[in-house]
Amino acid sequence: MPTARAAIASDVPPAAGTAGRDAEVPPEQRILLAAIAIFSEHGFDGATLRQITDRARVNLAAVNYYYRSKDELVRRVLERLMGPIQARLAALEACEAAAAPGFPTLEAVIEAMVRPTVTLSRDESGGRPLIRLLLQVRALPRPETARFFQERVDPIVERFVAAIGRARPELARADIFWRYNFALGALMQVLTDSDPSLLRLARQSGGLCDTGDDEAITGQLVAFIVAGFEGPPAGAR
Amino acid sequence: MPTARAAIASDVPPAAGTAGRDAEVPPEQRILLAAIAIFSEHGFDGATLRQITDRARVNLAAVNYYYRSKDELVRRVLERLMGPIQARLAALEACEAAAAPGFPTLEAVIEAMVRPTVTLSRDESGGRPLIRLLLQVRALPRPETARFFQERVDPIVERFVAAIGRARPELARADIFWRYNFALGALMQVLTDSDPSLLRLARQSGGLCDTGDDEAITGQLVAFIVAGFEGPPAGAR
DNA sequence: GGCAATTTCAAACAGACGTTTAAATCTACC
DNA sequence: GGTAGATTTAAACGTCTGTTTGAAATTGCC
């Protein structure tokens, strides 16, 4: 049995437009990209290896050659989910660096949380499927993904909570945790909704809300979330 | 071929505690309840008819006898998803009736949106699986479910938007739509998180946030959402 | 150019899936 | 109590799944 070489993480898009030259992207990566796309559309269970290999233009057996099994392929796809979350962390660190030696404003922190994810979700070939997958993982938690999030996402949550706490020292730490999760939910909700196959909000509002407009989404989200954080604590009314 | 009689919609719980007498709940309902539970745990594709029939304590063929096929069973389960949403509508109408001849406050409208869903999600045998399914349907939109939501949920959204508009006439209609969707996202996020199998928020916060406490969740949500609605419009900063 | 290692391929595999069948069992009514 | 209908059952069906196989094709190297 020959040994399959390790995959090299890279974000080269599948070059949808340049259908002429194919040999650019190696099969191993084509499989991973196809898997992300198919998984995001049909779910991990609903997706078929034959669907994936058809899309990747490789033989069926290539999946078991490069990745050991479907489960292993799923695991490799899950690792890619860190991309959107790490982009969020990078944006936070950038805005903290920009504000040094002081601290970024609440609005800047929230924008660091929102904007990278919104931007990412515009990339139909790369980011958008990842966002869809993030939602699926949330909706159907597997034991493995729970551990995955705990280890790699929780520290980033803590970073944001700390940054918000510095911008609004009067807020109780518990309240910040609550509201950060609410903000995350609002963000994911509108990104789900802005999927071209859904567009519920745009339809509901009779076209008043343009979920295709990055600046509109970001602006609306930041305004809502900042106001939410600045409100009185839960017991105060 | 004998004709299966139509199912009668009812919300009798599976009587988990009273394991002695089984003959109370007819098999047709046991199948539907088991289907909701199994679907919510494994997804529509991941779930197996054999898992469902095992849990319902019926023969495998019973599913095709009472419901024509798995797809038809899925459709029947999807109809149950209207329960949580209709509870939301009922709460809105109740609070509007209580405020007559005036209009309910913004806080009252938001509470009507939040509280029934939070309460429902506490019912481990009935409501909780439905909430989990709602998230799955959002994450993996099928063409059928999209139409389903459009026809039956959109009118309820409109009712809430109108009620919020009456409580805060200064808000632009577009902004209300945006923020209603943000609020919905915050609600679903924290309900997902409060699932006993996850409890991320409780862990992240080191126990500061008790997602098992109905009043805590409701209070935190209402405070955040009301403040979010009361904030300045997106362009004003 | 020839050899070795790697990659591709068509074909088949066992197992699980949803579904169907026909006989067995139960239930209600005369 | 016997009969017609409804329900339950065990077993099998064809199909599709992920995976494996061994041979063919390709690639890199001396």
Coordinates of C-alpha atoms (C1' of nucleotides) in Angstrom, one line a residue:
Chain A
M1 CA 0.0 0.0 0.0
P2 CA 1.5 3.3 -1.0
T3 CA 1.7 6.1 1.5
A4 CA -0.3 9.2 0.7
R5 CA 1.5 12.4 1.4
A6 CA 0.3 14.9 3.8
A7 CA -2.1 17.7 2.6
I8 CA -0.7 21.2 2.4
A9 CA -3.1 23.8 3.8
S10 CA -3.7 26.5 1.2
D11 CA -6.5 28.7 0.1
V12 CA -6.2 28.6 -3.6
P13 CA -9.7 28.9 -5.0
P14 CA -10.9 26.3 -7.5
A15 CA -10.5 28.8 -10.4
A16 CA -14.2 28.5 -11.5
G17 CA -13.7 30.9 -14.3
T18 CA -10.6 29.5 -15.9
A19 CA -12.0 26.2 -17.0
G20 CA -9.3 25.7 -19.6
R21 CA -6.3 24.8 -17.5
D22 CA -7.1 22.2 -14.8
A23 CA -3.7 20.9 -13.8
E24 CA -3.1 23.9 -11.6
V25 CA -4.8 22.7 -8.4
P26 CA -3.6 19.2 -7.3
P27 CA -6.3 16.5 -6.8
E28 CA -5.8 16.3 -3.1
Q29 CA -6.9 20.0 -2.7
R30 CA -9.6 19.7 -5.3
I31 CA -11.1 16.9 -3.1
L32 CA -11.0 19.1 0.0
L33 CA -12.6 22.1 -1.7
A34 CA -15.2 19.9 -3.3
A35 CA -15.9 18.3 0.1
I36 CA -16.4 21.7 1.7
A37 CA -18.9 22.7 -1.0
I38 CA -20.8 19.4 -1.0
F39 CA -20.8 19.0 2.8
S40 CA -22.1 22.6 3.2
E41 CA -25.0 21.9 0.8
H42 CA -26.0 18.4 1.9
G43 CA -24.6 18.0 5.3
F44 CA -21.9 15.5 6.4
D45 CA -24.3 12.6 6.4
G46 CA -26.3 13.6 3.3
A47 CA -23.2 14.2 1.2
T48 CA -21.9 11.3 -0.8
L49 CA -18.3 10.5 -1.7
R50 CA -19.4 10.1 -5.3
Q51 CA -20.9 13.6 -5.3
I52 CA -17.6 14.9 -4.0
T53 CA -15.3 13.0 -6.4
D54 CA -17.5 14.0 -9.3
R55 CA -17.2 17.6 -8.4
A56 CA -13.5 17.3 -7.8
R57 CA -13.1 15.5 -11.1
V58 CA -11.2 12.6 -9.5
N59 CA -11.8 8.9 -9.2
L60 CA -13.9 7.6 -6.4
A61 CA -11.0 5.8 -4.8
A62 CA -9.0 9.0 -4.6
V63 CA -10.7 10.0 -1.3
N64 CA -9.6 6.9 0.4
Y65 CA -6.2 7.3 -1.1
Y66 CA -5.4 10.8 0.0
Y67 CA -7.6 10.8 3.1
R68 CA -8.1 7.5 4.9
S69 CA -11.8 7.6 5.1
K70 CA -14.8 9.8 4.9
D71 CA -14.6 10.5 8.6
E72 CA -11.1 11.6 8.2
L73 CA -12.1 13.9 5.4
V74 CA -14.8 15.4 7.6
R75 CA -12.2 16.0 10.3
R76 CA -9.9 17.8 7.8
V77 CA -12.8 19.9 6.6
L78 CA -13.6 20.8 10.2
E79 CA -10.1 22.2 10.7
R80 CA -10.8 24.6 7.9
L81 CA -13.7 26.0 10.0
M82 CA -11.0 27.7 12.2
G83 CA -10.4 30.1 9.3
P84 CA -13.3 32.4 9.9
I85 CA -12.8 32.4 13.6
Q86 CA -9.1 33.1 13.3
A87 CA -9.8 36.0 11.0
R88 CA -11.9 37.4 13.8
L89 CA -9.0 37.1 16.2
A90 CA -6.6 38.7 13.7
A91 CA -9.0 41.7 13.3
L92 CA -9.2 42.1 17.1
E93 CA -5.4 42.1 17.4
A94 CA -5.1 44.6 14.6
C95 CA -7.6 47.0 16.2
E96 CA -5.9 46.6 19.6
A97 CA -2.6 47.4 18.0
A98 CA -4.0 50.4 16.3
A99 CA -5.4 51.7 19.6
A100 CA -2.2 51.2 21.6
P101 CA -1.1 52.3 24.1
G102 CA -4.9 52.8 24.9
F103 CA -7.7 50.4 24.3
P104 CA -10.0 50.1 21.3
T105 CA -13.5 51.4 21.7
L106 CA -16.5 49.1 22.1
E107 CA -17.5 49.9 18.5
A108 CA -14.1 49.0 17.2
V109 CA -14.1 45.7 19.0
I110 CA -17.6 44.8 17.7
E111 CA -16.6 45.7 14.2
A112 CA -13.5 43.4 14.5
M113 CA -15.9 40.7 15.4
V114 CA -18.4 41.3 12.7
R115 CA -16.6 42.6 9.6
P116 CA -14.2 39.7 8.8
T117 CA -17.0 37.2 9.0
V118 CA -19.3 39.3 6.8
T119 CA -16.5 39.7 4.2
L120 CA -15.7 36.0 4.3
S121 CA -19.3 35.1 3.7
R122 CA -19.1 36.9 0.4
D123 CA -16.6 34.5 -1.1
E124 CA -18.9 32.0 -2.7
S125 CA -16.2 29.5 -3.5
G126 CA -14.3 29.7 -0.2
G127 CA -15.8 31.4 2.8
R128 CA -19.5 31.1 2.2
P129 CA -19.5 27.3 2.4
L130 CA -17.5 27.5 5.6
I131 CA -20.1 29.7 7.2
R132 CA -22.8 27.3 6.2
L133 CA -20.8 24.5 7.7
L134 CA -20.3 26.4 10.9
L135 CA -24.1 26.6 11.3
Q136 CA -24.4 22.9 10.7
V137 CA -21.9 22.1 13.3
R138 CA -23.8 24.2 15.7
A139 CA -27.1 22.6 14.8
L140 CA -25.8 19.0 14.9
P141 CA -23.1 18.9 17.5
R142 CA -20.9 15.8 17.3
P143 CA -18.8 15.0 20.3
E144 CA -15.6 15.6 18.3
T145 CA -16.7 19.0 17.2
A146 CA -17.7 20.0 20.7
R147 CA -14.2 19.3 21.9
F148 CA -12.8 21.1 18.8
F149 CA -14.6 24.3 19.6
Q150 CA -13.9 24.1 23.3
E151 CA -10.1 23.9 22.7
R152 CA -9.7 26.4 19.9
V153 CA -12.6 28.8 20.0
D154 CA -13.2 29.4 23.7
P155 CA -9.8 31.2 24.1
I156 CA -10.8 33.6 21.3
V157 CA -14.1 34.3 23.0
E158 CA -12.2 35.1 26.2
R159 CA -10.1 37.6 24.2
F160 CA -13.2 39.4 23.0
V161 CA -14.8 39.4 26.4
A162 CA -11.7 40.9 27.9
A163 CA -11.5 43.6 25.2
I164 CA -15.2 44.5 25.7
G165 CA -14.6 44.6 29.4
R166 CA -11.8 47.2 28.9
A167 CA -14.0 49.3 26.7
R168 CA -16.9 49.2 29.2
P169 CA -15.5 48.6 32.7
E170 CA -19.0 49.1 34.2
L171 CA -20.3 45.9 32.7
A172 CA -20.4 42.8 34.8
R173 CA -18.3 40.0 33.3
A174 CA -21.3 37.7 33.3
D175 CA -23.3 40.2 31.3
I176 CA -20.5 40.5 28.7
F177 CA -20.5 36.7 28.2
W178 CA -24.3 36.7 27.7
R179 CA -24.2 39.5 25.3
Y180 CA -21.2 38.3 23.3
N181 CA -23.2 35.1 22.7
F182 CA -26.3 37.1 21.7
A183 CA -24.1 39.1 19.3
L184 CA -22.7 36.0 17.8
G185 CA -26.2 34.7 17.2
A186 CA -27.3 37.9 15.5
L187 CA -24.2 37.7 13.3
M188 CA -24.7 34.1 12.3
Q189 CA -28.4 34.6 11.7
V190 CA -28.0 37.4 9.3
L191 CA -25.2 35.6 7.5
T192 CA -27.3 32.5 7.1
D193 CA -30.1 34.6 5.8
S194 CA -28.0 36.4 3.3
D195 CA -27.3 33.1 1.6
P196 CA -28.4 33.5 -2.1
S197 CA -30.6 30.4 -1.7
L198 CA -32.6 31.9 1.2
L199 CA -32.7 35.7 1.3
R200 CA -35.6 35.6 3.8
L201 CA -35.0 38.9 5.3
A202 CA -34.8 40.7 2.0
R203 CA -38.1 39.1 1.0
Q204 CA -39.8 39.6 4.3
S205 CA -39.0 43.3 4.3
G206 CA -40.2 43.7 0.7
G207 CA -36.7 44.6 -0.4
L208 CA -36.1 47.2 2.3
C209 CA -33.1 45.2 3.7
D210 CA -30.4 44.5 1.2
T211 CA -28.5 41.5 2.7
G212 CA -26.2 41.5 -0.3
D213 CA -24.7 44.8 0.8
D214 CA -21.6 44.2 3.0
E215 CA -21.7 47.7 4.5
A216 CA -25.4 47.6 5.2
I217 CA -25.1 44.3 7.1
T218 CA -22.0 45.4 9.0
G219 CA -23.4 48.8 9.9
Q220 CA -26.7 47.4 11.0
L221 CA -25.0 44.7 13.1
V222 CA -22.6 47.0 14.8
A223 CA -25.3 49.5 15.6
F224 CA -27.5 46.8 17.1
I225 CA -24.8 45.0 19.1
V226 CA -23.2 48.1 20.4
A227 CA -26.6 49.4 21.6
G228 CA -27.3 46.0 23.1
F229 CA -24.0 46.1 25.1
E230 CA -24.6 49.7 26.2
G231 CA -28.1 48.9 27.6
P232 CA -28.8 48.6 31.4
P233 CA -28.1 45.1 32.9
A234 CA -30.8 42.6 33.0
G235 CA -32.1 43.2 36.5
A236 CA -32.2 47.0 36.2
R237 CA -35.6 47.6 34.6
Chain B
M1 CA -53.5 -2.9 1.0
P2 CA -55.2 -1.6 4.1
T3 CA -55.6 2.2 4.4
A4 CA -53.7 3.8 7.3
R5 CA -55.9 6.3 9.2
A6 CA -54.8 9.9 9.4
A7 CA -52.7 11.0 12.3
I8 CA -54.3 13.0 15.0
A9 CA -52.2 15.9 16.2
S10 CA -51.7 15.8 19.9
D11 CA -49.0 16.7 22.3
V12 CA -49.2 13.8 24.8
P13 CA -45.6 13.3 26.0
P14 CA -44.1 9.9 25.8
A15 CA -44.6 9.4 29.5
A16 CA -40.9 8.6 30.1
G17 CA -41.4 8.1 33.8
T18 CA -44.4 5.7 33.7
A19 CA -42.7 2.8 32.0
G20 CA -45.3 0.4 33.3
R21 CA -48.3 1.1 31.1
D22 CA -47.3 1.5 27.4
A23 CA -50.6 1.0 25.6
E24 CA -51.6 4.6 26.4
V25 CA -49.9 6.3 23.4
P26 CA -50.9 4.7 20.0
P27 CA -48.0 3.5 17.8
E28 CA -48.6 6.1 15.2
Q29 CA -47.9 8.9 17.7
R30 CA -45.0 7.0 19.3
I31 CA -43.4 6.9 15.8
L32 CA -43.8 10.7 15.3
L33 CA -42.4 11.5 18.8
A34 CA -39.5 9.1 18.3
A35 CA -38.9 10.6 14.9
I36 CA -38.7 14.1 16.3
A37 CA -36.2 12.9 18.9
I38 CA -34.0 10.9 16.6
F39 CA -34.1 13.5 13.8
S40 CA -33.1 16.2 16.2
E41 CA -30.1 14.2 17.4
H42 CA -28.8 12.8 14.1
G43 CA -30.4 15.0 11.4
F44 CA -32.9 14.0 8.8
D45 CA -30.3 12.2 6.7
G46 CA -28.3 10.7 9.5
A47 CA -31.3 9.3 11.3
T48 CA -32.3 5.7 10.4
L49 CA -35.8 4.3 10.3
R50 CA -34.5 1.4 12.4
Q51 CA -33.4 3.9 15.1
I52 CA -36.8 5.5 15.1
T53 CA -38.8 2.3 15.2
D54 CA -36.5 0.9 18.0
R55 CA -37.2 3.9 20.1
A56 CA -40.9 3.9 19.3
R57 CA -41.0 0.2 20.1
V58 CA -42.8 -0.7 16.9
N59 CA -41.9 -2.9 14.0
L60 CA -39.7 -1.5 11.2
A61 CA -42.5 -1.7 8.7
A62 CA -44.8 0.4 10.9
V63 CA -43.3 3.6 9.5
N64 CA -44.2 2.7 5.9
Y65 CA -47.6 1.5 7.1
Y66 CA -48.7 4.7 9.0
Y67 CA -46.6 7.2 7.0
R68 CA -46.0 6.3 3.4
S69 CA -42.3 6.8 3.4
K70 CA -39.4 8.4 5.3
D71 CA -39.8 11.6 3.3
E72 CA -43.5 11.8 4.3
L73 CA -42.5 11.3 7.9
V74 CA -40.0 14.2 7.6
R75 CA -42.8 16.3 6.2
R76 CA -45.0 15.5 9.1
V77 CA -42.3 16.3 11.6
L78 CA -41.7 19.6 9.9
E79 CA -45.3 20.5 10.5
R80 CA -44.7 20.2 14.2
L81 CA -42.0 22.9 13.9
M82 CA -44.8 25.4 13.6
G83 CA -45.6 24.8 17.3
P84 CA -42.9 27.0 18.7
I85 CA -43.6 29.7 16.3
Q86 CA -47.3 29.7 16.8
A87 CA -46.7 29.9 20.6
R88 CA -44.8 33.1 19.9
L89 CA -47.7 34.5 17.9
A90 CA -50.2 33.5 20.7
A91 CA -48.0 35.4 23.3
L92 CA -48.0 38.5 21.1
E93 CA -51.7 38.4 20.7
A94 CA -52.2 38.0 24.4
C95 CA -50.0 40.9 25.3
E96 CA -51.7 43.1 22.7
A97 CA -55.1 42.1 24.2
A98 CA -53.8 43.0 27.6
A99 CA -52.7 46.4 26.5
A100 CA -55.9 47.3 24.6
P101 CA -57.1 49.8 23.7
G102 CA -53.5 51.0 23.8
F103 CA -50.4 49.2 22.4
P104 CA -48.0 47.0 24.3
T105 CA -44.6 48.4 25.2
L106 CA -41.5 47.4 23.3
E107 CA -40.4 45.4 26.2
A108 CA -43.6 43.5 26.3
V109 CA -43.4 42.7 22.6
I110 CA -39.9 41.4 22.9
E111 CA -40.8 39.3 26.0
A112 CA -43.7 37.8 23.9
M113 CA -41.1 36.8 21.4
V114 CA -38.6 35.4 23.8
R115 CA -40.4 33.8 26.7
P116 CA -42.6 31.1 25.0
T117 CA -39.6 29.8 23.1
V118 CA -37.4 29.7 26.2
T119 CA -40.1 27.9 28.1
L120 CA -40.6 25.5 25.3
S121 CA -36.9 24.6 25.1
R122 CA -37.1 23.4 28.7
D123 CA -39.4 20.5 27.7
E124 CA -36.8 17.8 27.1
S125 CA -39.4 15.4 25.6
G126 CA -41.3 17.8 23.4
G127 CA -40.1 21.3 22.8
R128 CA -36.3 20.9 23.0
P129 CA -36.0 18.5 20.1
L130 CA -38.2 20.9 18.1
I131 CA -35.8 23.8 18.8
R132 CA -32.9 21.6 17.7
L133 CA -34.8 20.8 14.5
L134 CA -35.5 24.4 13.8
L135 CA -31.8 25.1 13.9
Q136 CA -31.1 22.2 11.5
V137 CA -33.7 23.4 9.1
R138 CA -32.0 26.8 9.1
A139 CA -28.5 25.3 8.6
L140 CA -29.5 22.9 5.9
P141 CA -32.4 24.6 3.9
R142 CA -34.3 22.2 1.7
P143 CA -36.4 23.7 -1.0
E144 CA -39.6 22.4 0.7
T145 CA -38.7 23.9 4.1
A146 CA -38.0 27.3 2.5
R147 CA -41.5 27.4 1.0
F148 CA -42.8 26.2 4.3
F149 CA -41.3 29.0 6.2
Q150 CA -42.2 31.6 3.7
E151 CA -45.9 30.7 3.8
R152 CA -46.3 30.2 7.5
V153 CA -43.6 32.1 9.4
D154 CA -43.3 35.3 7.3
P155 CA -46.8 36.6 8.3
I156 CA -45.9 36.2 12.0
V157 CA -42.7 38.1 11.5
E158 CA -44.8 40.9 9.9
R159 CA -47.0 40.9 13.0
F160 CA -44.0 41.4 15.3
V161 CA -42.5 44.1 13.1
A162 CA -45.8 46.0 13.1
A163 CA -46.1 45.7 16.9
I164 CA -42.6 47.0 17.4
G165 CA -43.3 49.8 15.0
R166 CA -46.2 50.9 17.1
A167 CA -44.1 50.8 20.3
R168 CA -41.3 52.8 18.6
P169 CA -42.7 54.9 15.8
E170 CA -39.5 56.7 15.3
L171 CA -37.8 53.5 14.0
A172 CA -37.6 53.0 10.3
R173 CA -39.4 49.9 9.0
A174 CA -36.2 48.6 7.5
D175 CA -34.3 48.9 10.7
I176 CA -37.0 47.0 12.5
F177 CA -36.7 44.1 10.1
W178 CA -32.9 44.1 10.5
R179 CA -33.1 44.1 14.3
Y180 CA -35.9 41.6 14.5
N181 CA -33.7 39.1 12.7
F182 CA -30.8 40.0 14.9
A183 CA -33.0 39.3 17.9
L184 CA -34.1 36.0 16.5
G185 CA -30.5 35.0 16.0
A186 CA -29.6 35.9 19.6
L187 CA -32.6 33.9 20.8
M188 CA -31.8 30.8 18.8
Q189 CA -28.1 31.0 19.7
V190 CA -28.6 31.0 23.4
L191 CA -31.2 28.2 23.2
T192 CA -28.8 26.1 21.1
D193 CA -26.1 26.7 23.6
S194 CA -28.3 25.9 26.6
D195 CA -28.7 22.4 25.3
P196 CA -27.5 20.0 28.0
S197 CA -25.1 18.4 25.6
L198 CA -23.3 21.7 24.9
L199 CA -23.5 24.3 27.6
R200 CA -20.7 26.3 26.0
L201 CA -21.7 29.6 27.4
A202 CA -21.8 28.2 30.9
R203 CA -18.4 26.7 30.6
Q204 CA -16.8 29.7 28.8
S205 CA -18.0 32.0 31.5
G206 CA -16.7 29.8 34.3
G207 CA -20.2 29.2 35.5
L208 CA -21.1 32.9 35.6
C209 CA -23.9 32.4 33.1
D210 CA -26.5 29.9 34.1
T211 CA -28.2 28.8 30.8
G212 CA -30.4 26.5 32.8
D213 CA -32.2 29.3 34.4
D214 CA -35.3 30.4 32.4
E215 CA -35.6 33.8 34.1
A216 CA -31.9 34.5 33.6
I217 CA -32.0 33.7 29.9
T218 CA -35.2 35.6 29.3
G219 CA -34.1 38.6 31.3
Q220 CA -30.7 38.8 29.6
L221 CA -32.3 38.4 26.2
V222 CA -35.0 41.0 26.7
A223 CA -32.5 43.5 28.1
F224 CA -30.1 43.1 25.2
I225 CA -32.7 43.1 22.5
V226 CA -34.7 46.1 23.9
A227 CA -31.4 48.1 24.1
G228 CA -30.5 47.0 20.6
F229 CA -33.8 48.3 19.3
E230 CA -33.5 51.5 21.2
G231 CA -30.1 52.3 19.8
P232 CA -29.5 54.9 17.1
P233 CA -30.0 53.8 13.5
A234 CA -27.0 52.4 11.6
G235 CA -25.9 55.5 9.9
A236 CA -26.2 57.8 12.8
R237 CA -22.7 57.3 14.4
Chain C
dG1 C1' 15.4 4.5 -21.8
dG2 C1' 14.4 1.9 -17.8
dC3 C1' 13.3 1.2 -13.2
dA4 C1' 10.8 2.3 -8.8
dA5 C1' 7.5 4.9 -6.6
dT6 C1' 3.4 7.3 -7.0
dT7 C1' -1.0 8.1 -8.7
dT8 C1' -5.2 6.8 -11.3
dC9 C1' -8.7 3.7 -12.6
dA10 C1' -12.6 0.4 -13.2
dA11 C1' -14.6 -3.1 -10.8
dA12 C1' -16.1 -5.3 -7.0
dC13 C1' -17.0 -5.8 -2.0
dA14 C1' -19.8 -6.2 2.4
dG15 C1' -23.0 -3.7 4.9
dA16 C1' -26.8 -0.6 5.8
dC17 C1' -30.4 1.7 4.0
dG18 C1' -35.6 2.5 2.7
dT19 C1' -39.2 -0.3 1.1
dT20 C1' -42.2 -4.3 0.1
dT21 C1' -44.3 -8.6 0.9
dA22 C1' -47.2 -12.1 2.7
dA23 C1' -48.4 -14.4 6.5
dA24 C1' -49.6 -14.1 11.5
dT25 C1' -52.1 -11.7 15.0
dC26 C1' -55.3 -8.8 17.0
dT27 C1' -59.9 -6.2 17.2
dA28 C1' -64.7 -5.3 16.7
dC29 C1' -69.1 -6.4 15.2
dC30 C1' -73.2 -9.7 14.2
Chain D
dG1 C1' -67.8 -17.7 17.8
dG2 C1' -66.8 -16.6 13.3
dT3 C1' -65.7 -13.4 10.0
dA4 C1' -63.9 -9.0 7.9
dG5 C1' -61.0 -5.5 8.7
dA6 C1' -57.0 -3.4 10.8
dT7 C1' -52.6 -4.0 12.7
dT8 C1' -48.2 -6.3 13.6
dT9 C1' -44.6 -9.2 12.3
dA10 C1' -40.3 -11.5 10.3
dA11 C1' -38.0 -11.8 6.2
dA12 C1' -36.5 -10.5 2.1
dC13 C1' -35.9 -7.1 -1.8
dG14 C1' -33.0 -3.9 -4.7
dT15 C1' -30.2 0.0 -4.2
dC16 C1' -26.8 2.9 -2.6
dT17 C1' -23.2 3.6 0.7
dG18 C1' -18.0 3.7 2.1
dT19 C1' -14.2 1.0 1.3
dT20 C1' -10.9 -2.3 -0.9
dT21 C1' -8.5 -4.4 -4.6
dG22 C1' -5.2 -5.2 -8.2
dA23 C1' -3.9 -3.7 -12.4
dA24 C1' -3.0 0.2 -15.5
dA25 C1' -1.1 4.7 -16.2
dT26 C1' 1.9 8.3 -14.8
dT27 C1' 5.8 10.5 -12.8
dG28 C1' 10.6 11.4 -11.2
dC29 C1' 15.3 10.0 -11.3
dC30 C1' 19.9 7.8 -12.8

